[in-house]
XYZ file of C-alpha atoms in Angstrom:
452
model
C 26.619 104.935 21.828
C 29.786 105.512 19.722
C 31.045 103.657 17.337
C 34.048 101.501 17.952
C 36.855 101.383 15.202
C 35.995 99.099 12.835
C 33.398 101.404 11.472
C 33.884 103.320 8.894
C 31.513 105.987 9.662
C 33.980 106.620 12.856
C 37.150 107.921 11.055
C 40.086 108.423 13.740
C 43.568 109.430 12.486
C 46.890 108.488 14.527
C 49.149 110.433 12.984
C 52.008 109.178 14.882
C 51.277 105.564 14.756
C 52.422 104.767 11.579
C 56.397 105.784 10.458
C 59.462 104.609 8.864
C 61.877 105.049 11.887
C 61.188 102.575 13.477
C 63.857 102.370 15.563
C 63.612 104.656 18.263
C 59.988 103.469 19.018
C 61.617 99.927 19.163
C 64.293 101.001 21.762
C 61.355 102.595 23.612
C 59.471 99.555 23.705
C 61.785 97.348 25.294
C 62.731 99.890 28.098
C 59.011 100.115 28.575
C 58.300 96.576 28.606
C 61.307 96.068 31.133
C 59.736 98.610 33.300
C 56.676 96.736 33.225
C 57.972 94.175 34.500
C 60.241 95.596 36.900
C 57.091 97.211 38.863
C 55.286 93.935 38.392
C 58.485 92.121 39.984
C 58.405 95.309 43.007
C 54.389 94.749 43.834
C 54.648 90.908 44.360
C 57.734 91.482 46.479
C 56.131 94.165 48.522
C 52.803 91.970 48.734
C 54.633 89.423 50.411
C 56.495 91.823 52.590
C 53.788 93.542 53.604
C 51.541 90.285 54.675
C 54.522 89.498 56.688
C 55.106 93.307 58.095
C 51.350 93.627 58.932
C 50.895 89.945 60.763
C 53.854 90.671 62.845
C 52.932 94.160 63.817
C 49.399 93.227 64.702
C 50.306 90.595 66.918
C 53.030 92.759 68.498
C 50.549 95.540 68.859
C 47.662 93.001 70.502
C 50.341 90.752 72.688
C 52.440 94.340 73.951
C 49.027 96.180 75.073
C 48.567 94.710 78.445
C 51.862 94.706 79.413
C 52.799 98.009 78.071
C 50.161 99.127 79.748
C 50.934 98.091 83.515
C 54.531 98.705 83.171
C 53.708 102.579 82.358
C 50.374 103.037 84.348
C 52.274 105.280 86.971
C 52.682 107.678 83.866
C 50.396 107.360 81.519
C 46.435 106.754 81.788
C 45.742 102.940 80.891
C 43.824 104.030 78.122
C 47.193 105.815 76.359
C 48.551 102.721 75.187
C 45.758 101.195 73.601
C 44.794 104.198 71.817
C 48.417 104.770 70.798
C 48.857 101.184 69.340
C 45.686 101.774 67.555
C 47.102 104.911 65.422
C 50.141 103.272 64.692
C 48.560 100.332 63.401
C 45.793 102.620 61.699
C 48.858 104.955 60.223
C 50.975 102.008 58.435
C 47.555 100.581 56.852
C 46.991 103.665 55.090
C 50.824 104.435 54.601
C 50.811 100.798 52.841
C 47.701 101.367 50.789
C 48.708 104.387 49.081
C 52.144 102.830 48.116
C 50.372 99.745 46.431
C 48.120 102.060 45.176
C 50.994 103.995 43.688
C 52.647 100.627 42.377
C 48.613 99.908 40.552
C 49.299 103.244 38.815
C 53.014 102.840 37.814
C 52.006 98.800 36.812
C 49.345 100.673 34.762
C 50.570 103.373 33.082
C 53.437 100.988 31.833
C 50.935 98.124 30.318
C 49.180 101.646 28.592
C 52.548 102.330 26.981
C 53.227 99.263 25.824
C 50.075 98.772 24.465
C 50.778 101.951 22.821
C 54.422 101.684 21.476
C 52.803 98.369 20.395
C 50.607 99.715 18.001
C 52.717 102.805 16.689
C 55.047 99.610 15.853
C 52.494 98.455 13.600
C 51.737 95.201 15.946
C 47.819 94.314 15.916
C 46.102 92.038 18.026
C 42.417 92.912 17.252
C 40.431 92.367 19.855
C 41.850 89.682 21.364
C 43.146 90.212 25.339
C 46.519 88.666 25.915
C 47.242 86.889 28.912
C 51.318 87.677 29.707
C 51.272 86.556 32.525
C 48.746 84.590 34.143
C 47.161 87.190 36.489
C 46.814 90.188 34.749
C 45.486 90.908 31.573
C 46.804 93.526 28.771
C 44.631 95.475 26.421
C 44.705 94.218 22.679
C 45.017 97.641 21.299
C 43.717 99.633 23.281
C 45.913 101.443 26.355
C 42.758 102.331 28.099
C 41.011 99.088 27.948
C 43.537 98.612 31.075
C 42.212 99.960 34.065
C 43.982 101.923 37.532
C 41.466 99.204 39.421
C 40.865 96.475 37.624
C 38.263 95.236 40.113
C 37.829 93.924 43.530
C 38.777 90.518 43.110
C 41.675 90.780 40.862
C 45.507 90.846 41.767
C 45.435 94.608 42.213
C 43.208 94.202 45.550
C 44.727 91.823 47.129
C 47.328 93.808 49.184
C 44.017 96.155 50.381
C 42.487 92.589 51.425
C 45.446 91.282 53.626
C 45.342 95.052 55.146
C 42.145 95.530 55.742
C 41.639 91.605 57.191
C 44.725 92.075 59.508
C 44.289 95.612 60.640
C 40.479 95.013 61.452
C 41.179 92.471 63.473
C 43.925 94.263 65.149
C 41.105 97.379 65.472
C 38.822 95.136 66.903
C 40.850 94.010 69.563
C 42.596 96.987 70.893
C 39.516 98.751 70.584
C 38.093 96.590 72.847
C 40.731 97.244 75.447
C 40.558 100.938 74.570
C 36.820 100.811 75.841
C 37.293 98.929 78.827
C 40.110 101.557 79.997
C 37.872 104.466 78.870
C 35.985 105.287 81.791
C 32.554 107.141 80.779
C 29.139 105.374 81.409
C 28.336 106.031 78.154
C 30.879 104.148 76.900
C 30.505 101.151 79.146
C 27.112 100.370 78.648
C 27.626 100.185 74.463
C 31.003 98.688 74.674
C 30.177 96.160 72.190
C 28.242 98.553 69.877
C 31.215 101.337 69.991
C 33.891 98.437 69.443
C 31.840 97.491 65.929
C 31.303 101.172 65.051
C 35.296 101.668 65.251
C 36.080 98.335 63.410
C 33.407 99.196 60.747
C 34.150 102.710 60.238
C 38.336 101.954 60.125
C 36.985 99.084 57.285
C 35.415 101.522 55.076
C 38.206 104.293 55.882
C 40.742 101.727 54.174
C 38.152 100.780 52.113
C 37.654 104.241 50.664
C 40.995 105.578 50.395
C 42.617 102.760 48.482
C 39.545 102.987 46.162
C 40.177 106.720 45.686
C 44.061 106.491 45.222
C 43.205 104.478 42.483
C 40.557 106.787 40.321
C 42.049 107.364 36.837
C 41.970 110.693 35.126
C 38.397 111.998 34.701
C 36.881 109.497 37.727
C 34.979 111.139 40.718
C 33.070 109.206 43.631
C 30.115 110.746 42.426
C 30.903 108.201 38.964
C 31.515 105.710 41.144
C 28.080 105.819 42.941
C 26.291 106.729 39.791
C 27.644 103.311 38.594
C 26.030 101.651 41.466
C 22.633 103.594 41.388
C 22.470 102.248 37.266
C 23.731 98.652 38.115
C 20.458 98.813 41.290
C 17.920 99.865 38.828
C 18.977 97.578 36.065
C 19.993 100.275 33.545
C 23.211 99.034 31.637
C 25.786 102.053 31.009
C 28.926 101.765 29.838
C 31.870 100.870 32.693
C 35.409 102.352 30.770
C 34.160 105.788 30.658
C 37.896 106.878 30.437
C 37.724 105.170 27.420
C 34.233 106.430 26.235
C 35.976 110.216 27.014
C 39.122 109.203 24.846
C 36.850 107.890 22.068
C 35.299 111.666 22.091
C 38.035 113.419 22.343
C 39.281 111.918 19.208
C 36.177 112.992 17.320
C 36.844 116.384 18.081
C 41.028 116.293 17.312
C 39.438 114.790 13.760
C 37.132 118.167 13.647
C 40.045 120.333 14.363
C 42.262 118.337 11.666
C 39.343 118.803 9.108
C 39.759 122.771 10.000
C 36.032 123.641 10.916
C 35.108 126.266 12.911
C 32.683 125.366 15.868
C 31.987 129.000 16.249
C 28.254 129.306 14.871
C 27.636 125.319 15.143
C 28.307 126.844 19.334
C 26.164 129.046 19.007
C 22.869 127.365 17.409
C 23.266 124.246 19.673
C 23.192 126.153 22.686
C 20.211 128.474 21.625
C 18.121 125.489 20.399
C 19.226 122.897 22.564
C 20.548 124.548 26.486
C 20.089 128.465 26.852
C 21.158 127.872 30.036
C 23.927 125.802 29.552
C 26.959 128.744 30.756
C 24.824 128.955 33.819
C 23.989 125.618 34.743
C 26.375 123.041 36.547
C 24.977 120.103 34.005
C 21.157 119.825 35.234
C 18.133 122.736 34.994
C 15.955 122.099 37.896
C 13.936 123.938 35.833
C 13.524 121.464 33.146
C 13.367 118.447 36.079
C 10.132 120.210 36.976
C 9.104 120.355 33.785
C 9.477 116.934 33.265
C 8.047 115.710 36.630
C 4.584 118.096 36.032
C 4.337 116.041 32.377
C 4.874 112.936 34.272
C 1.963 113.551 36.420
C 0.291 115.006 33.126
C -0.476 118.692 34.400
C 1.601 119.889 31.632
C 2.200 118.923 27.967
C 5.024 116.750 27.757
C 8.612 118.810 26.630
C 12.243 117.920 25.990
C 14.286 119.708 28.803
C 17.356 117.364 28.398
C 20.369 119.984 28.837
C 23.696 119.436 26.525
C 25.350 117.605 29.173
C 22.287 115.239 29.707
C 22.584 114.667 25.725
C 26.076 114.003 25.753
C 25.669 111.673 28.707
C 23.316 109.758 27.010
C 25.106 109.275 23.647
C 28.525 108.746 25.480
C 27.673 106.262 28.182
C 23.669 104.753 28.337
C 23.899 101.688 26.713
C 19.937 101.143 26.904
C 17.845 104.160 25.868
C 14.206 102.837 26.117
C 14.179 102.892 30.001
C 13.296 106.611 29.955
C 12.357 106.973 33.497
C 15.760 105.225 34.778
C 17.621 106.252 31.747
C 16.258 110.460 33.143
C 17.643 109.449 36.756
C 21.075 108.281 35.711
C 21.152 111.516 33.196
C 20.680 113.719 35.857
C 23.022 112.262 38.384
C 25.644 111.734 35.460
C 25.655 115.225 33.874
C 27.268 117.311 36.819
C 30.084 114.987 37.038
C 30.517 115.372 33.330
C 30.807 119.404 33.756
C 32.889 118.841 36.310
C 35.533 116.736 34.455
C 35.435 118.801 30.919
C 35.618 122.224 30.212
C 32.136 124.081 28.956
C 34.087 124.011 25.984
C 35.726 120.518 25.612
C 31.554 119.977 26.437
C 30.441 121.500 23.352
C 33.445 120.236 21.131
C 32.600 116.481 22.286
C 28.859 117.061 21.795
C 29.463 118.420 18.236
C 31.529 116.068 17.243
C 29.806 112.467 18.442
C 25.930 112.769 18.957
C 23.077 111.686 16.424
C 22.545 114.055 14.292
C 20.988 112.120 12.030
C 19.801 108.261 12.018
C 23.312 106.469 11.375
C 25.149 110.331 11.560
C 27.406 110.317 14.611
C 29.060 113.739 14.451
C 29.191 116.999 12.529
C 31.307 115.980 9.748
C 29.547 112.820 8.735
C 25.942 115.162 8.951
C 27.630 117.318 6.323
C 28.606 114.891 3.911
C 24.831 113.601 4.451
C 22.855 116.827 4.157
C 25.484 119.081 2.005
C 27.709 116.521 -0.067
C 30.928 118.027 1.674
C 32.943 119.071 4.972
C 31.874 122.700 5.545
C 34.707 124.349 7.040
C 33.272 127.463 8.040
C 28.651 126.591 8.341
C 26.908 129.797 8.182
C 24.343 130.448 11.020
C 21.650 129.326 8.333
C 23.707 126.005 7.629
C 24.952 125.478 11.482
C 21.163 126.178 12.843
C 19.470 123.727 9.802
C 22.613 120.788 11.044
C 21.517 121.507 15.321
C 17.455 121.318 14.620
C 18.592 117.811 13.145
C 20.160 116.394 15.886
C 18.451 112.868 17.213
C 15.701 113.575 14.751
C 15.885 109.677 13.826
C 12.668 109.594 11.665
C 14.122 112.637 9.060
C 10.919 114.071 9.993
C 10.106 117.702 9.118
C 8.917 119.113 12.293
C 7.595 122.347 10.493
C 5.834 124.370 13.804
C 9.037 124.047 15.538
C 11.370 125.217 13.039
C 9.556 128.258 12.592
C 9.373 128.978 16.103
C 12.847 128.553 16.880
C 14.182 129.897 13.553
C 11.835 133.615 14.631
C 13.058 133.117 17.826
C 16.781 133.128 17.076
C 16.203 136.428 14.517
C 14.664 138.175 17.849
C 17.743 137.513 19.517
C 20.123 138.250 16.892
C 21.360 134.891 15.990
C 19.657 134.586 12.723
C 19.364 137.464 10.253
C 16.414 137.997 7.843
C 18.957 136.316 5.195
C 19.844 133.647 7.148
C 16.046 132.936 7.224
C 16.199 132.988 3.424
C 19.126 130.560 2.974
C 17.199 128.780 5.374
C 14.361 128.132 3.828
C 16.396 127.078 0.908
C 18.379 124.686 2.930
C 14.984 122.920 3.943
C 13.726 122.773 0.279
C 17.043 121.084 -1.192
C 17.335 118.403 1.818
C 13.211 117.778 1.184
C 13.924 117.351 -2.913
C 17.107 114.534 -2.276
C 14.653 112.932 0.251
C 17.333 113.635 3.674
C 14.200 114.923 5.320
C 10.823 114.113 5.026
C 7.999 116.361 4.746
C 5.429 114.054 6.001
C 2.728 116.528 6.148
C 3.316 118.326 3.043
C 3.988 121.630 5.051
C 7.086 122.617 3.324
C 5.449 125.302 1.587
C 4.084 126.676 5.111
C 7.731 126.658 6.825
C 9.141 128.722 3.331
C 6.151 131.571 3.415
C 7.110 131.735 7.423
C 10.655 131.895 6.694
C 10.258 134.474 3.865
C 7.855 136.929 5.292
C-alpha cells in the first residue's frame, strides 16, 4: 500500500503550490468558490423542479392513457398510445439523469479546485473533512478525496431516487395497459411476469446509466464489479482508486524531476518479472494454470504474478495474506488497470511505488538504500541487481535464482559478460554493509557463477 504524505520516505514535490504572488491564485479562489456555489444553488433548484416535472408528467401520462386511447382508436391501434406514453416518460428520465449527472460533475470538479487553490494558498486543514454546508462534505487537502458519486445514499442520488421511484411506477402502470392492448397469447398468459420484467429492466436501465455518467477519470464497470466481487469475499481493497492512481503518478513526476532514466530499470523488470507483459492484456493464462496445477500440488509451486498483478497489489489490496482471494481480485483487477494506463505509464508507476525492499517503496528510495545515492542513469548490472530485489522482504540472498536469471539475461543479450562482473561485485558490497543477507553462506557460489 502507499504511503500517504506524512511520511517521509514518500517525498512528493508541488512545485506550484507554494509562491509569492499570491494574488492571482486569491482572485481565482473566490471565482471558484462562487462557482461552487452557484452549481450547488442550480442542483437544489433543479431537484425540486424536477420532483415536481416528473409527478405531474406521470400522472398526466397514467390519467391521459385511456382516454387518449378511445378518442384515437379509429386511427391508431389501442396499443399506440400506451407504448408512446411509455417512451416519453422513459426519454425525460434519462434526459434528467444525465443533466444531474452533469451538475454531480460540475459540483465536483469545483469542490476539487477549491480544495486545490486552497492549498497552493498555503491553507491546511490536515486531515480533517469540513462540513460547508451541511450535506456535502469537502476534502481537507486533498481534491480527489471528493468523489463524481459520493455514494448511494448521499445528496448526489437523490434526484436518480425521485426518478427512478416515479418513472417505475409510471412503467408499471402503462405497461400494464400496454399488455392488455397487445394481443399475442404469449403475452396474455404472462401478463404479470412481462409487466415486472419491463418495470425491472427500465429500474436497472436508469439505474445503470446515471451510475455510468458519473465514473470519474480512470473508472470502468469492470472496477465497479471488481469492487463488489472483493467486498463478497471479504477482501478489503482500497475504494478512491482515482486517488491511489494520483498518488502513483506523483511518484513517477518525482522520478522524472530526479532525471533518471527508466530505460534499463524497463528492461530488467520486464525480463525478470513479465516477458510477456507487451503481449498480454494484464493476466497470463499461462501463469493462472500454473498457479491452479500448484494449487492442486501437481506442480512445484511458482510466482506467475504479471507486472500489472504486482502493481495491483501494491496500489490497491489493502490485505495481502488472503492469497487465494487476494489471486482472484488480482486477476480481475489487472486488465482494467492496462486498460486505463499506458504499457508505459504501467512500468513508470510500477518503478516508481512497489517494495523493493522491506520499508523501500520506489526506485529512488532502493538507491539511496543499496548504493548511498540517486543513480541517474543504473547500468544493466545496477538496474537488474535493484529488479531481483523487489518484494524480497527478508533481504534474503536467493543465490540459485540469481544465477539463473542473471545467465539467462546474457543468453538473450540483456546482460553482458561485464555486466556479470559488476554484478557479482554489486552482490558482494550489499552482503559486506549487511542490505542483503547471505543466509546460506553461498555468496562465494553466486561470484564463481557470475565470473566463469
Amino acid at each position: 500500500m502507499i504511503h500517504d504524505d506524512q511520511n517521509k520516505g514518500w517525498k512528493q514535490h508541488f512545485p506550484t503550490y507554494h509562491f509569492s504572488e499570491r494574488d492571482i491564485a486569491l482572485a481565482e479562489y473566490t471565482v471558484a468558490a462562487k462557482a461552487l456555489e452557484s452549481e450547488e444553488r442550480v442542483f437544489l433548484n433543479a431537484s425540486n423542479i424536477t420532483l415536481v416535472a416528473s409527478a405531474t408528467l406521470g400522472s398526466l401520462a397514467i390519467s391521459s392513457t385511456e382516454k387518449l386511447s378511445s378518442t384515437l382508436e379509429s386511427v391508431l391501434p389501442s396499443y399506440a398510445i400506451p407504448l408512446a406514453l411509455l417512451i416519453v416518460v422513459s426519454l425525460f428520465s434519462l434526459i434528467s439523469i444525465r443533466y444531474f449527472a452533469d451538475r454531480q460533475r460540475a459540483i465536483t470538479f469545483a469542490s476539487r479546485k477549491v480544495v486545490t487553490l486552497r492549498r497552493m494558498l498555503g491553507l491546511s486543514y490536515g486531515r480533517i473533512q469540513l462540513v460547508l454546508p451541511n450535506w456535502r462534505i469537502e476534502g481537507a487537502d486533498q481534491p480527489l478525496s471528493i468523489r463524481l458519486f459520493p455514494g448511494w445514499f448521499t445528496y448526489a442520488a437523490y434526484p436518480f431516487w425521485i426518478l427512478l421511484i416515479i418513472s417505475s411506477c409510471v412503467c408499471f402502470i402503462l405497461s400494464a395497459l400496454l399488455v392488455k392492448s397487445i394481443e399475442l397469447p404469449i403475452v396474455a398468459t404472462n401478463s404479470a411476469l412481462f409487466v415486472i420484467f419491463l418495470t425491472t429492466f427500465w429500474g436497472l436501465t436508469l439505474t445503470y446509466s446515471f451510475r455510468t455518467a458519473l465514473l470519474d477519470t480512470h473508472e470502468t464497470m469492470r472496477l465497479l464489479y471488481t469492487k463488489i466481487i472483493a467486498s463478497i469475499i471479504s477482501l478489503p481493497i482500497t475504494q478512491n482508486t482515482e486517488y491511489l492512481i494520483y498518488r502513483a503518478k506523483l511518484a513517477t513526476y518525482e522520478t522524472d524531476r530526479m532525471k533518471v532514466s527508466l530505460t534499463n530499470l524497463t528492461k530488467a523488470l520486464v525480463f525478470i518479472e513479465d516477458r510477456g507483459f507487451y503481449k498480454h492484456s494484464g493476466i497470463s493464462f499461462k501463469a493462472i494454470g500454473r498457479g491452479l496445477l500448484s494449487l492442486f500440488k501437481l506442480k512445484r509451486r511458482s510466482g506467475g504474478s504479471t507486472i500489472n498483478q504486482q502493481l495491483t497489489r501494491t496500489l490497491f489490496i489493502l490485505n495481502l495474506s488472503k492469497t487465494k482471494r487476494r489471486k482472484l481480485i488480482e486477476i480481475l483487477f489487472a486488465p482494467w488497470l492496462n486498460k486505463v494506463l499506458s504499457k508505459q505509464e504501467i512500468l513508470s508507476i510500477y518503478l516508481s511505488s512497489v517494495r523493493f525492499e522491506n520499508r523501500c517503496f520506489g526506485v529512488i528510495p532502493a538507491m539511496n538504500h543499496f548504493f548511498g545515492e540517486v543513480l541517474t542513469d543504473p547500468s544493466p548490472a545496477q538496474a537488474f541487481f535493484l529488479i531481483e530485489r523487489v518484494s524480497n522482504i527478508k533481504q534474503s540472498l536467493l543465490t540459485s535464482k540469481i544465477i539463473a536469471t542473471a545467465l539467462a539475461a546474457k543468453e538473450n543479450n540483456l546482460l553482458s559478460q561485464n555486466d556479470l562482473h559488476e554484478l557479482a561485485t554489486l552482490y558482494q558490497e550489499a552482503i559486506s554493509k549487511r542490505t542483503i543477507i547471505d543466509h546460506s553462506n553461498r555468496v562465494d557460489r553466486l561470484v564463481e557463477q557470475l565470473h566463469s
